[in-house]
mmCIF file of C-alpha atoms and ligand atoms in Angstrom:
data_model
loop_
_atom_site.group_PDB
_atom_site.id
_atom_site.type_symbol
_atom_site.label_atom_id
_atom_site.label_comp_id
_atom_site.label_asym_id
_atom_site.label_seq_id
_atom_site.Cartn_x
_atom_site.Cartn_y
_atom_site.Cartn_z
ATOM 1 C CA UNK T 22 152.063 73.156 3.717
ATOM 2 C CA UNK T 23 151.830 72.764 7.282
ATOM 3 C CA UNK T 24 153.608 74.286 10.400
ATOM 4 C CA UNK T 25 153.779 74.514 14.090
ATOM 5 C CA UNK T 26 154.100 78.058 13.695
ATOM 6 C CA UNK T 27 154.226 80.715 11.066
ATOM 7 C CA UNK T 28 154.653 83.559 13.176
ATOM 8 C CA UNK T 29 158.380 84.936 14.519
ATOM 9 C CA UNK T 30 158.316 86.434 17.422
ATOM 10 C CA UNK T 31 158.905 90.729 16.949
ATOM 11 C CA UNK T 32 157.743 92.332 13.572
ATOM 12 C CA UNK T 33 159.364 95.178 12.774
ATOM 13 C CA UNK T 34 157.475 97.934 11.246
ATOM 14 C CA UNK T 35 158.227 99.724 8.858
ATOM 15 C CA UNK T 36 158.313 103.547 8.999
ATOM 16 C CA UNK T 37 155.548 105.378 7.379
ATOM 17 C CA UNK T 38 156.727 107.503 4.390
ATOM 18 C CA UNK T 39 155.597 111.012 3.602
ATOM 19 C CA UNK T 40 153.062 110.832 0.957
ATOM 20 C CA UNK T 41 150.860 114.236 -0.969
ATOM 21 C CA UNK T 42 146.982 114.355 -0.491
ATOM 22 C CA UNK T 43 144.936 111.720 -1.889
ATOM 23 C CA UNK T 44 144.844 107.908 -2.903
ATOM 24 C CA UNK T 45 147.802 105.976 -2.625
ATOM 25 C CA UNK T 46 147.899 102.943 -5.396
ATOM 26 C CA UNK T 47 145.586 101.187 -7.221
ATOM 27 C CA UNK T 48 143.028 98.524 -6.813
ATOM 28 C CA UNK T 49 143.999 95.229 -7.729
ATOM 29 C CA UNK T 50 141.261 91.898 -8.823
ATOM 30 C CA UNK T 51 138.146 93.085 -9.261
ATOM 31 C CA UNK T 52 137.648 96.359 -8.280
ATOM 32 C CA UNK T 53 140.871 97.293 -10.425
ATOM 33 C CA UNK T 54 140.147 100.679 -12.500
ATOM 34 C CA UNK T 55 138.703 102.428 -9.441
ATOM 35 C CA UNK T 56 139.118 105.965 -9.392
ATOM 36 C CA UNK T 57 136.900 107.349 -6.523
ATOM 37 C CA UNK T 58 136.892 111.393 -6.755
ATOM 38 C CA UNK T 59 139.510 111.246 -9.320
ATOM 39 C CA UNK T 60 141.561 114.324 -9.527
ATOM 40 C CA UNK T 61 139.125 116.639 -7.333
ATOM 41 C CA UNK T 62 140.985 118.794 -5.006
ATOM 42 C CA UNK T 63 141.211 117.348 -1.159
ATOM 43 C CA UNK T 64 139.001 118.628 1.218
ATOM 44 C CA UNK T 65 139.825 118.722 5.329
ATOM 45 C CA UNK T 66 136.158 118.405 6.971
ATOM 46 C CA UNK T 67 136.341 119.447 10.122
ATOM 47 C CA UNK T 68 132.940 118.546 11.723
ATOM 48 C CA UNK T 69 131.142 115.801 11.833
ATOM 49 C CA UNK T 70 128.597 117.472 9.954
ATOM 50 C CA UNK T 71 130.836 118.671 7.253
ATOM 51 C CA UNK T 72 132.280 114.905 6.773
ATOM 52 C CA UNK T 73 128.471 113.826 6.294
ATOM 53 C CA UNK T 74 127.805 116.513 3.797
ATOM 54 C CA UNK T 75 131.029 115.957 1.576
ATOM 55 C CA UNK T 76 130.117 111.967 1.609
ATOM 56 C CA UNK T 77 126.517 111.892 0.579
ATOM 57 C CA UNK T 78 126.500 115.278 -1.466
ATOM 58 C CA UNK T 79 126.663 114.270 -5.439
ATOM 59 C CA UNK T 80 130.022 116.010 -6.270
ATOM 60 C CA UNK T 81 133.133 113.717 -7.058
ATOM 61 C CA UNK T 82 135.362 113.997 -3.870
ATOM 62 C CA UNK T 83 138.785 113.386 -2.249
ATOM 63 C CA UNK T 84 137.614 113.893 1.578
ATOM 64 C CA UNK T 85 140.662 113.639 3.593
ATOM 65 C CA UNK T 86 140.479 112.407 7.129
ATOM 66 C CA UNK T 87 143.184 114.364 9.353
ATOM 67 C CA UNK T 88 141.287 113.782 12.843
ATOM 68 C CA UNK T 89 138.906 111.700 14.688
ATOM 69 C CA UNK T 90 135.287 112.130 13.579
ATOM 70 C CA UNK T 91 133.388 111.156 16.795
ATOM 71 C CA UNK T 92 129.216 110.262 16.584
ATOM 72 C CA UNK T 93 129.241 108.821 19.954
ATOM 73 C CA UNK T 94 126.356 110.863 21.374
ATOM 74 C CA UNK T 95 125.575 113.042 18.341
ATOM 75 C CA UNK T 96 121.805 111.408 18.049
ATOM 76 C CA UNK T 97 121.783 110.777 21.463
ATOM 77 C CA UNK T 98 120.957 107.110 23.447
ATOM 78 C CA UNK T 99 117.892 104.832 23.119
ATOM 79 C CA UNK T 100 117.096 102.214 26.291
ATOM 80 C CA UNK T 101 114.850 99.348 25.184
ATOM 81 C CA UNK T 102 114.091 95.729 25.219
ATOM 82 C CA UNK T 103 116.716 93.164 24.214
ATOM 83 C CA UNK T 104 118.096 89.447 24.582
ATOM 84 C CA UNK T 105 120.774 87.212 25.405
ATOM 85 C CA UNK T 106 120.481 84.731 23.557
ATOM 86 C CA UNK T 107 124.411 83.707 24.323
ATOM 87 C CA UNK T 108 123.567 84.156 27.779
ATOM 88 C CA UNK T 109 124.170 87.277 30.892
ATOM 89 C CA UNK T 110 127.670 86.485 31.149
ATOM 90 C CA UNK T 111 129.726 89.675 31.541
ATOM 91 C CA UNK T 112 131.889 88.469 27.945
ATOM 92 C CA UNK T 113 128.857 88.108 26.347
ATOM 93 C CA UNK T 114 127.032 90.170 23.501
ATOM 94 C CA UNK T 115 123.473 91.221 23.884
ATOM 95 C CA UNK T 116 121.086 91.813 21.025
ATOM 96 C CA UNK T 117 118.514 94.800 20.915
ATOM 97 C CA UNK T 118 115.478 93.471 19.811
ATOM 98 C CA UNK T 119 115.405 95.659 16.430
ATOM 99 C CA UNK T 120 113.469 94.743 13.759
ATOM 100 C CA UNK T 121 111.893 92.664 16.448
ATOM 101 C CA UNK T 122 114.913 89.922 16.110
ATOM 102 C CA UNK T 123 114.404 88.994 19.799
ATOM 103 C CA UNK T 124 110.928 88.084 19.546
ATOM 104 C CA UNK T 125 111.106 86.339 16.089
ATOM 105 C CA UNK T 126 114.141 84.349 16.277
ATOM 106 C CA UNK T 127 115.209 84.152 20.249
ATOM 107 C CA UNK T 128 111.937 84.050 22.112
ATOM 108 C CA UNK T 129 112.856 81.777 24.579
ATOM 109 C CA UNK T 130 116.378 83.865 25.364
ATOM 110 C CA UNK T 131 116.486 85.777 28.295
ATOM 111 C CA UNK T 132 114.856 89.427 28.210
ATOM 112 C CA UNK T 133 117.918 91.958 29.145
ATOM 113 C CA UNK T 134 117.290 96.026 29.034
ATOM 114 C CA UNK T 135 119.311 97.521 26.212
ATOM 115 C CA UNK T 136 120.861 101.131 26.298
ATOM 116 C CA UNK T 137 122.847 102.010 23.201
ATOM 117 C CA UNK T 138 124.475 104.843 20.949
ATOM 118 C CA UNK T 139 121.498 105.799 18.345
ATOM 119 C CA UNK T 140 124.519 107.137 16.128
ATOM 120 C CA UNK T 141 125.962 103.764 15.307
ATOM 121 C CA UNK T 142 122.404 102.022 14.442
ATOM 122 C CA UNK T 143 122.366 104.050 10.850
ATOM 123 C CA UNK T 144 126.317 104.577 9.008
ATOM 124 C CA UNK T 145 127.023 107.365 6.812
ATOM 125 C CA UNK T 146 125.657 107.626 3.195
ATOM 126 C CA UNK T 147 128.617 107.302 0.593
ATOM 127 C CA UNK T 148 127.605 108.629 -2.879
ATOM 128 C CA UNK T 149 129.372 107.979 -6.351
ATOM 129 C CA UNK T 150 133.105 109.126 -7.194
ATOM 130 C CA UNK T 151 134.266 109.306 -4.016
ATOM 131 C CA UNK T 152 137.908 109.247 -2.330
ATOM 132 C CA UNK T 153 138.191 108.545 1.663
ATOM 133 C CA UNK T 154 141.784 108.695 2.736
ATOM 134 C CA UNK T 155 142.647 108.979 5.973
ATOM 135 C CA UNK T 156 145.926 110.699 6.614
ATOM 136 C CA UNK T 157 148.883 109.303 8.199
ATOM 137 C CA UNK T 158 147.621 107.519 11.188
ATOM 138 C CA UNK T 159 144.830 110.349 11.958
ATOM 139 C CA UNK T 160 141.811 109.294 9.864
ATOM 140 C CA UNK T 161 139.135 107.665 12.444
ATOM 141 C CA UNK T 162 135.192 107.755 12.079
ATOM 142 C CA UNK T 163 134.412 106.813 15.345
ATOM 143 C CA UNK T 164 130.498 105.094 17.054
ATOM 144 C CA UNK T 165 129.267 105.293 13.353
ATOM 145 C CA UNK T 166 129.484 103.163 9.993
ATOM 146 C CA UNK T 167 129.940 103.689 6.067
ATOM 147 C CA UNK T 168 127.578 102.830 3.933
ATOM 148 C CA UNK T 169 128.170 102.665 0.004
ATOM 149 C CA UNK T 170 123.877 101.691 -1.702
ATOM 150 C CA UNK T 171 121.804 102.321 -3.682
ATOM 151 C CA UNK T 172 123.131 102.574 -6.558
ATOM 152 C CA UNK T 173 126.431 104.378 -5.572
ATOM 153 C CA UNK T 174 129.440 103.392 -7.952
ATOM 154 C CA UNK T 175 132.807 103.924 -8.334
ATOM 155 C CA UNK T 176 133.981 104.538 -3.749
ATOM 156 C CA UNK T 177 137.510 104.526 -2.656
ATOM 157 C CA UNK T 178 137.877 104.199 1.123
ATOM 158 C CA UNK T 179 141.653 104.059 2.241
ATOM 159 C CA UNK T 180 143.832 104.401 5.576
ATOM 160 C CA UNK T 181 141.223 105.337 7.789
ATOM 161 C CA UNK T 182 139.562 103.166 11.135
ATOM 162 C CA UNK T 183 136.555 102.750 11.971
ATOM 163 C CA UNK T 184 135.826 101.613 15.470
ATOM 164 C CA UNK T 185 133.837 101.526 18.803
ATOM 165 C CA UNK T 186 130.406 101.098 17.217
ATOM 166 C CA UNK T 187 128.239 99.976 19.995
ATOM 167 C CA UNK T 188 130.454 96.601 20.342
ATOM 168 C CA UNK T 189 128.307 94.890 23.230
ATOM 169 C CA UNK T 190 125.129 95.396 20.694
ATOM 170 C CA UNK T 191 124.411 92.930 17.905
ATOM 171 C CA UNK T 192 122.162 95.150 15.688
ATOM 172 C CA UNK T 193 124.064 97.871 17.311
ATOM 173 C CA UNK T 194 125.720 99.124 13.766
ATOM 174 C CA UNK T 195 128.063 97.811 10.639
ATOM 175 C CA UNK T 196 131.356 99.271 10.209
ATOM 176 C CA UNK T 197 131.590 99.476 6.153
ATOM 177 C CA UNK T 198 128.641 97.843 4.647
ATOM 178 C CA UNK T 199 127.942 97.468 0.251
ATOM 179 C CA UNK T 200 125.104 96.873 -0.862
ATOM 180 C CA UNK T 201 123.596 97.893 -4.645
ATOM 181 C CA UNK T 202 126.799 98.877 -6.046
ATOM 182 C CA UNK T 203 129.812 98.672 -8.448
ATOM 183 C CA UNK T 204 134.052 99.446 -8.280
ATOM 184 C CA UNK T 205 134.199 99.456 -4.445
ATOM 185 C CA UNK T 206 137.788 99.368 -3.151
ATOM 186 C CA UNK T 207 138.411 99.658 1.037
ATOM 187 C CA UNK T 208 142.135 99.492 1.210
ATOM 188 C CA UNK T 209 144.092 99.534 4.262
ATOM 189 C CA UNK T 210 141.639 100.107 6.424
ATOM 190 C CA UNK T 211 141.048 98.926 10.415
ATOM 191 C CA UNK T 212 137.931 97.822 11.683
ATOM 192 C CA UNK T 213 137.522 97.281 15.799
ATOM 193 C CA UNK T 214 135.085 96.913 18.166
ATOM 194 C CA UNK T 215 131.451 96.863 15.910
ATOM 195 C CA UNK T 216 128.476 96.025 17.212
ATOM 196 C CA UNK T 217 127.517 93.841 14.337
ATOM 197 C CA UNK T 218 129.347 93.117 10.423
ATOM 198 C CA UNK T 219 132.937 94.796 10.424
ATOM 199 C CA UNK T 220 132.331 94.137 6.511
ATOM 200 C CA UNK T 221 128.736 93.384 5.094
ATOM 201 C CA UNK T 222 128.378 92.891 1.185
ATOM 202 C CA UNK T 223 124.113 93.178 1.059
ATOM 203 C CA UNK T 224 121.836 90.752 -0.579
ATOM 204 C CA UNK T 225 121.619 93.154 -3.890
ATOM 205 C CA UNK T 226 124.320 93.218 -6.153
ATOM 206 C CA UNK T 227 127.317 94.574 -5.374
ATOM 207 C CA UNK T 228 129.411 93.299 -8.344
ATOM 208 C CA UNK T 229 133.217 95.036 -8.545
ATOM 209 C CA UNK T 230 134.888 94.718 -5.017
ATOM 210 C CA UNK T 231 138.326 94.728 -3.389
ATOM 211 C CA UNK T 232 139.435 94.084 0.136
ATOM 212 C CA UNK T 233 142.790 94.778 0.301
ATOM 213 C CA UNK T 234 145.047 95.325 3.131
ATOM 214 C CA UNK T 235 142.670 95.761 5.991
ATOM 215 C CA UNK T 236 142.866 94.674 9.729
ATOM 216 C CA UNK T 237 139.656 93.162 10.965
ATOM 217 C CA UNK T 238 140.486 93.327 14.682
ATOM 218 C CA UNK T 239 138.408 91.224 16.691
ATOM 219 C CA UNK T 240 139.293 91.954 20.094
ATOM 220 C CA UNK T 241 136.372 92.866 22.316
ATOM 221 C CA UNK T 242 135.073 92.732 25.644
ATOM 222 C CA UNK T 243 131.661 91.636 23.831
ATOM 223 C CA UNK T 244 131.070 88.655 22.070
ATOM 224 C CA UNK T 245 128.321 86.912 20.618
ATOM 225 C CA UNK T 246 130.637 83.541 21.444
ATOM 226 C CA UNK T 247 131.737 85.346 25.022
ATOM 227 C CA UNK T 248 135.273 84.145 24.351
ATOM 228 C CA UNK T 249 136.683 87.729 23.141
ATOM 229 C CA UNK T 250 136.561 86.894 19.794
ATOM 230 C CA UNK T 251 134.143 89.258 17.870
ATOM 231 C CA UNK T 252 131.862 86.269 16.154
ATOM 232 C CA UNK T 253 130.789 89.035 13.206
ATOM 233 C CA UNK T 254 133.053 89.564 10.668
ATOM 234 C CA UNK T 255 132.715 89.763 6.530
ATOM 235 C CA UNK T 256 129.406 88.953 5.594
ATOM 236 C CA UNK T 257 129.487 88.425 1.472
ATOM 237 C CA UNK T 258 126.326 88.159 0.407
ATOM 238 C CA UNK T 259 125.210 87.927 -3.124
ATOM 239 C CA UNK T 260 123.418 88.110 -6.064
ATOM 240 C CA UNK T 261 126.611 88.713 -8.779
ATOM 241 C CA UNK T 262 129.198 89.666 -6.190
ATOM 242 C CA UNK T 263 133.038 89.247 -6.884
ATOM 243 C CA UNK T 264 135.106 89.793 -4.562
ATOM 244 C CA UNK T 265 138.702 90.502 -4.232
ATOM 245 C CA UNK T 266 140.048 89.790 -0.624
ATOM 246 C CA UNK T 267 144.063 89.861 -0.580
ATOM 247 C CA UNK T 268 146.366 90.631 1.767
ATOM 248 C CA UNK T 269 144.400 91.484 4.436
ATOM 249 C CA UNK T 270 144.895 90.719 8.375
ATOM 250 C CA UNK T 271 141.674 89.074 10.155
ATOM 251 C CA UNK T 272 142.950 88.731 13.711
ATOM 252 C CA UNK T 273 141.311 87.227 17.244
ATOM 253 C CA UNK T 274 137.567 87.166 15.427
ATOM 254 C CA UNK T 275 135.656 83.748 16.617
ATOM 255 C CA UNK T 276 133.409 83.442 12.485
ATOM 256 C CA UNK T 277 131.984 84.701 9.359
ATOM 257 C CA UNK T 278 135.389 85.622 8.570
ATOM 258 C CA UNK T 279 133.977 85.743 6.396
ATOM 259 C CA UNK T 280 130.500 84.235 5.495
ATOM 260 C CA UNK T 281 130.037 83.380 1.713
ATOM 261 C CA UNK T 282 126.780 83.084 -0.216
ATOM 262 C CA UNK T 283 124.192 83.685 -3.255
ATOM 263 C CA UNK T 284 126.113 84.277 -5.764
ATOM 264 C CA UNK T 285 129.044 85.402 -4.939
ATOM 265 C CA UNK T 286 132.650 84.900 -6.703
ATOM 266 C CA UNK T 287 135.560 85.195 -3.939
ATOM 267 C CA UNK T 288 139.155 85.008 -4.747
ATOM 268 C CA UNK T 289 141.215 85.203 -1.646
ATOM 269 C CA UNK T 290 144.479 85.738 -1.276
ATOM 270 C CA UNK T 291 147.993 86.179 0.571
ATOM 271 C CA UNK T 292 145.368 87.085 3.543
ATOM 272 C CA UNK T 293 146.399 85.984 6.706
ATOM 273 C CA UNK T 294 143.876 84.623 9.177
ATOM 274 C CA UNK T 295 145.574 84.313 13.042
ATOM 275 C CA UNK T 296 143.926 83.447 16.134
ATOM 276 C CA UNK T 297 140.056 82.289 15.492
ATOM 277 C CA UNK T 298 139.115 80.624 18.478
ATOM 278 C CA UNK T 299 135.964 79.469 16.332
ATOM 279 C CA UNK T 300 135.599 79.555 12.659
ATOM 280 C CA UNK T 301 136.615 81.410 9.160
ATOM 281 C CA UNK T 302 134.771 80.646 5.859
ATOM 282 C CA UNK T 303 130.891 79.997 6.143
ATOM 283 C CA UNK T 304 130.050 78.803 2.869
ATOM 284 C CA UNK T 305 126.665 78.686 2.027
ATOM 285 C CA UNK T 306 124.966 77.941 -1.261
ATOM 286 C CA UNK T 307 125.826 80.266 -4.322
ATOM 287 C CA UNK T 308 129.342 80.416 -2.415
ATOM 288 C CA UNK T 309 132.257 80.312 -4.932
ATOM 289 C CA UNK T 310 135.120 80.180 -3.146
ATOM 290 C CA UNK T 311 138.999 80.069 -4.873
ATOM 291 C CA UNK T 312 141.405 80.389 -1.990
ATOM 292 C CA UNK T 313 144.955 80.195 -2.107
ATOM 293 C CA UNK T 314 149.170 82.046 -0.789
ATOM 294 C CA UNK T 315 146.432 82.781 2.153
ATOM 295 C CA UNK T 316 148.172 81.509 6.192
ATOM 296 C CA UNK T 317 146.310 80.179 9.019
ATOM 297 C CA UNK T 318 147.921 80.705 12.450
ATOM 298 C CA UNK T 319 145.758 78.480 14.662
ATOM 299 C CA UNK T 320 142.009 78.875 13.308
ATOM 300 C CA UNK T 321 140.597 75.988 14.589
ATOM 301 C CA UNK T 322 137.626 75.528 12.129
ATOM 302 C CA UNK T 323 138.975 76.872 8.363
ATOM 303 C CA UNK T 324 135.792 76.007 6.955
ATOM 304 C CA UNK T 325 132.678 75.824 8.829
ATOM 305 C CA UNK T 326 130.232 72.724 8.463
ATOM 306 C CA UNK T 327 128.153 71.693 6.493
ATOM 307 C CA UNK T 328 129.763 73.744 3.429
ATOM 308 C CA UNK T 329 126.776 74.659 1.191
ATOM 309 C CA UNK T 330 128.759 76.327 -1.474
ATOM 310 C CA UNK T 331 131.814 75.247 -3.990
ATOM 311 C CA UNK T 332 135.623 75.911 -2.881
ATOM 312 C CA UNK T 333 138.633 75.400 -4.447
ATOM 313 C CA UNK T 334 140.856 75.279 -1.654
ATOM 314 C CA UNK T 335 144.660 75.054 -4.208
ATOM 315 C CA UNK T 336 145.149 72.055 -2.948
ATOM 316 C CA UNK T 337 148.250 70.709 -4.606
ATOM 317 C CA UNK T 338 150.476 71.923 -6.845
ATOM 318 C CA UNK T 339 149.203 69.278 -9.466
ATOM 319 C CA UNK T 340 145.864 70.197 -9.400
ATOM 320 C CA UNK T 341 146.712 74.212 -8.721
ATOM 321 C CA UNK T 342 148.531 74.201 -12.542
ATOM 322 C CA UNK T 343 145.263 73.979 -13.647
ATOM 323 C CA UNK T 344 144.614 77.592 -12.901
ATOM 324 C CA UNK T 345 147.194 78.335 -15.490
ATOM 325 C CA UNK T 346 143.937 78.042 -18.174
ATOM 326 C CA UNK T 347 142.480 81.255 -16.823
ATOM 327 C CA UNK T 348 145.181 83.064 -14.490
ATOM 328 C CA UNK T 349 148.139 82.800 -16.527
ATOM 329 C CA UNK T 350 149.624 81.233 -13.706
ATOM 330 C CA UNK T 351 149.312 78.312 -11.103
ATOM 331 C CA UNK T 352 147.187 79.316 -8.297
ATOM 332 C CA UNK T 353 149.654 78.861 -5.003
ATOM 333 C CA UNK T 354 149.389 76.563 -1.910
ATOM 334 C CA UNK T 355 147.835 77.996 1.206
ATOM 335 C CA UNK T 356 149.675 77.129 4.696
ATOM 336 C CA UNK T 357 148.431 76.097 7.821
ATOM 337 C CA UNK T 358 149.761 76.257 10.967
ATOM 338 C CA UNK T 359 148.707 74.883 14.484
ATOM 339 C CA UNK T 360 145.386 74.889 12.404
ATOM 340 C CA UNK T 361 142.639 73.562 10.643
ATOM 341 C CA UNK T 362 142.474 72.104 7.557
ATOM 342 C CA UNK T 363 140.590 73.244 4.245
ATOM 343 C CA UNK T 364 139.450 71.030 1.492
ATOM 344 C CA UNK T 365 138.058 71.474 -1.488
ATOM 345 C CA UNK T 366 138.999 70.784 -5.319
ATOM 346 C CA UNK T 367 135.783 72.303 -7.249
ATOM 347 C CA UNK T 368 138.113 73.433 -10.125
ATOM 348 C CA UNK T 369 135.077 74.763 -12.100
ATOM 349 C CA UNK T 370 135.454 77.621 -10.157
ATOM 350 C CA UNK T 371 138.704 78.439 -11.731
ATOM 351 C CA UNK T 372 136.102 79.538 -14.859
ATOM 352 C CA UNK T 373 134.395 81.490 -13.129
ATOM 353 C CA UNK T 374 137.139 83.656 -13.382
ATOM 354 C CA UNK T 375 137.308 84.262 -16.986
ATOM 355 C CA UNK T 376 137.498 87.754 -18.505
ATOM 356 C CA UNK T 377 137.701 89.187 -14.859
ATOM 357 C CA UNK T 378 140.744 91.201 -13.263
ATOM 358 C CA UNK T 379 142.433 88.449 -11.179
ATOM 359 C CA UNK T 380 145.104 89.917 -8.555
ATOM 360 C CA UNK T 381 148.618 88.455 -8.705
ATOM 361 C CA UNK T 382 149.398 86.113 -5.872
ATOM 362 C CA UNK T 383 152.371 85.159 -3.707
ATOM 363 C CA UNK T 384 153.777 81.695 -1.952
ATOM 364 C CA UNK T 385 152.461 81.624 1.641
ATOM 365 C CA UNK T 386 155.948 81.882 3.109
ATOM 366 C CA UNK T 387 156.342 85.730 4.713
ATOM 367 C CA UNK T 388 153.029 86.328 4.177
ATOM 368 C CA UNK T 389 152.393 85.875 7.519
ATOM 369 C CA UNK T 390 155.364 88.499 8.576
ATOM 370 C CA UNK T 391 154.417 90.782 6.083
ATOM 371 C CA UNK T 392 150.931 91.366 6.712
ATOM 372 C CA UNK T 393 151.066 91.867 10.328
ATOM 373 C CA UNK T 394 153.241 94.558 9.445
ATOM 374 C CA UNK T 395 151.619 96.218 6.834
ATOM 375 C CA UNK T 396 147.553 95.794 7.096
ATOM 376 C CA UNK T 397 145.592 98.215 8.594
ATOM 377 C CA UNK T 398 145.190 101.880 8.984
ATOM 378 C CA UNK T 399 148.539 103.952 8.993
ATOM 379 C CA UNK T 400 150.912 101.320 7.105
HETATM 380 C C1 NAG L 30 130.373 109.766 -11.243
HETATM 381 O O1 NAG L 30 131.617 109.703 -12.441
HETATM 382 C C2 NAG L 30 130.658 109.119 -13.788
HETATM 383 C C3 NAG L 30 132.021 109.475 -14.826
HETATM 384 O O2 NAG L 30 132.255 110.930 -14.172
HETATM 385 C C4 NAG L 30 129.753 110.191 -14.304
HETATM 386 O O3 NAG L 30 129.177 109.155 -15.229
HETATM 387 C C5 NAG L 30 128.754 110.095 -13.202
HETATM 388 O O4 NAG L 30 127.224 110.483 -13.594
HETATM 389 C C6 NAG L 30 129.272 109.984 -11.593
HETATM 390 N N1 NAG L 30 128.319 110.015 -11.128
HETATM 391 C C7 NAG L 30 127.162 110.599 -9.617
HETATM 392 C C8 NAG L 30 126.397 110.147 -9.012
HETATM 393 O O5 NAG L 30 127.934 112.188 -9.619
#
């Protein structure tokens, strides 16, 4: 479907309704069945140290965030060398020479001095069997991200914002890292003003992951594309990763939205990609992408060339009917408003979903409006 604009003028936000402490709803798609901290009595950390302790201990926990946990300055700052691969204009990100990245990959880039906040570099470790849940719109982690790694399993991150992690600096820190894990659900999370990736799934097996109704807010004073649009969106690297992206709002980015590769099966369904000045999908070798029911509004390039992976873009109703053999229904068309094209008719991807939990899909009608009102923290 092609339209000029899929977004009406003003979206009335739904009034938020009060709810009991704990996780709301259940994961759809690959992470279906995740329980996090289960029925553990909720705990309410009051300091950054307490938050770190609850997230990293070995108890199943429901951790309620009812305030901002500001890690900025807690580990001091570092002034060191860096480089400016995209130039030194005020809107451009610069890179920290972390792991000699500038020396190894950007040797000809201008050298610069960088001063970054050290807390942003290493995220907070999240252990198995944890639910991290924000209260209303109060749960914020500022200046440091979260990482679910080293075999951590069964984690829910819901209704929080992760913000302000060295946005000027590439290698300044990621918001949410998942690597060598299983059953992770990221839901109604907002990420904003991040140095590197908003969400990154690393090179080890991450198994079953659902990212739903979250807002990746790419607006930033500094960008690798020097245009106010953050480049490093969502990076799904592989080795047996199965990722459901459903109902998310991807706003104002310029790249890797998402980047998918190396044995990663991605179901991208009912997401709104909006105002992407650059590219949305980058699909490398071993990226298997099925995209349906999404809305692309003002997206320059929907799929970056060359496309070295495999893509089923739900191209037309006849072909989409082939989904029924595995999904029990047809796949839904995507909708494009003032956006580039998405072509991919690799129906072999459908069978990769056999025996797995598959999210439901709506037609793209109304998805833009609904997503703007309902995705992200506090919604
Ligand atoms: C998480 O919970 C499961 C199921 O109760 C248990 O088998 C596992 O040992 C727990 N993991 C940790 C690290 O506590």
